[in-house]
Amino acid sequence: MSRSFQSVLDRIAAEIAATPGRGRPADYIPALAEADPHRFGIAVAEPDGTVYGAGDWRHPFSAQSITKVFTLALVLSMDGEALWERVGREPSGNPFNSLVQLEYENGIPRNPFINAGALVVTDRLQALTGDASGSLLDFLRAESGNPDLTFDERVAASETAHGDRNAALAHFMASYGNITNPVPRLLDQYVRQCSVEASCADLALAAGFLARHGTRADGSTFLSRSEAKRVNAVMLTCGTYDAAGDFAYRVGLPGKSGVGGGIIAVVPGRCTLCVWSPGLDRRGNSVAGVAALDRFTTLTGLSVF
């Protein structure tokens, strides 16, 4: 299959280029609203680090919520199952920044990929490391092989200036004792985490440990096989906000999207993918990105089903 990855990606890029209706960039974060919805990139990384790409696959973009996969994995690698006492593993059925369920469920977020859950994960990573965003960046640089990965300070500032909902989520959970760091410090770490700028190639490579059943690029064990399976499972059921069922139906892979227009996806044992196109649907997922992943699994037959 590896020999045909490039031809498949080229075919998908050509099909996407001919497809109208790409959605709209996220406009509630002004720094993201400027993105061109017609940009598109796709990359596939094999477990040995071989990477293929088409379109704007080397162009950096704002990773946003894609980083939640990596912070979750970092906490699990350091702290094991204890995290699940503070965050659930069920789909939310509500928008990713919703406050509604927290009150009914006593400050315990439904899963680690909605904003409330990701704040809890970042809070724990901050407690474990003293620098959650720095730990994340170090991991992404090592696994992608790109030492130049960094934060986009302009995006971070934009998110901070328009982050009232995240602040409300954090303060509300703190009132239940589910946040241990000072909320302002946590929010700073969280927006920096979301502001990581990376390309499709970078993120496909960085997610490779999920295809290698928990093994890092250097061959060391990062997660157990069981832990890697569980991260993939939560991605499948919760990784695309309240569209996870439709994504599983269309794509058939564990995936995690971000409002910067990126989506990572995993074929355990075979490869990892990252697609990017800034135009989003009403649920916050890349229109062209989902379509491209749908075509990839259809053309290659690679799926978890």
Coordinates of N, CA, C and O in Angstrom, one line a residue, residues 74-83 124 128:
L74 N 0.3 12.5 27.1 CA 1.4 12.8 28.1 C 0.9 12.6 29.5 O 1.7 12.0 30.3
V75 N -0.3 13.0 29.9 CA -0.8 12.7 31.2 C -0.9 11.2 31.5 O -0.5 10.8 32.6
L76 N -1.5 10.5 30.6 CA -1.6 9.1 30.8 C -0.3 8.4 30.9 O -0.1 7.4 31.7
S77 N 0.7 8.9 30.2 CA 2.1 8.3 30.3 C 2.7 8.5 31.6 O 3.5 7.7 32.1
M78 N 2.4 9.6 32.3 CA 3.0 10.0 33.6 C 2.1 9.5 34.8 O 2.7 9.3 35.8
D79 N 0.8 9.5 34.6 CA -0.1 9.4 35.7 C -1.1 8.3 35.6 O -1.9 8.1 36.5
G80 N -1.0 7.5 34.5 CA -1.9 6.4 34.4 C -3.4 6.7 34.4 O -3.8 7.7 34.0
E81 N -4.1 5.8 35.0 CA -5.6 5.9 35.0 C -6.2 6.9 35.9 O -7.4 7.1 35.9
A82 N -5.4 7.5 36.8 CA -6.0 8.5 37.8 C -6.7 9.6 37.1 O -7.7 10.1 37.7
L83 N -6.4 10.0 35.9 CA -7.0 11.1 35.2 C -8.5 10.9 35.1 O -9.3 11.8 35.2
R124 N -3.8 19.0 34.9 CA -3.1 17.9 35.5 C -1.6 17.8 34.9 O -0.7 17.6 35.6
L128 N 1.9 18.1 36.9 CA 2.9 17.1 36.8 C 4.3 17.6 36.4 O 5.3 17.1 36.7

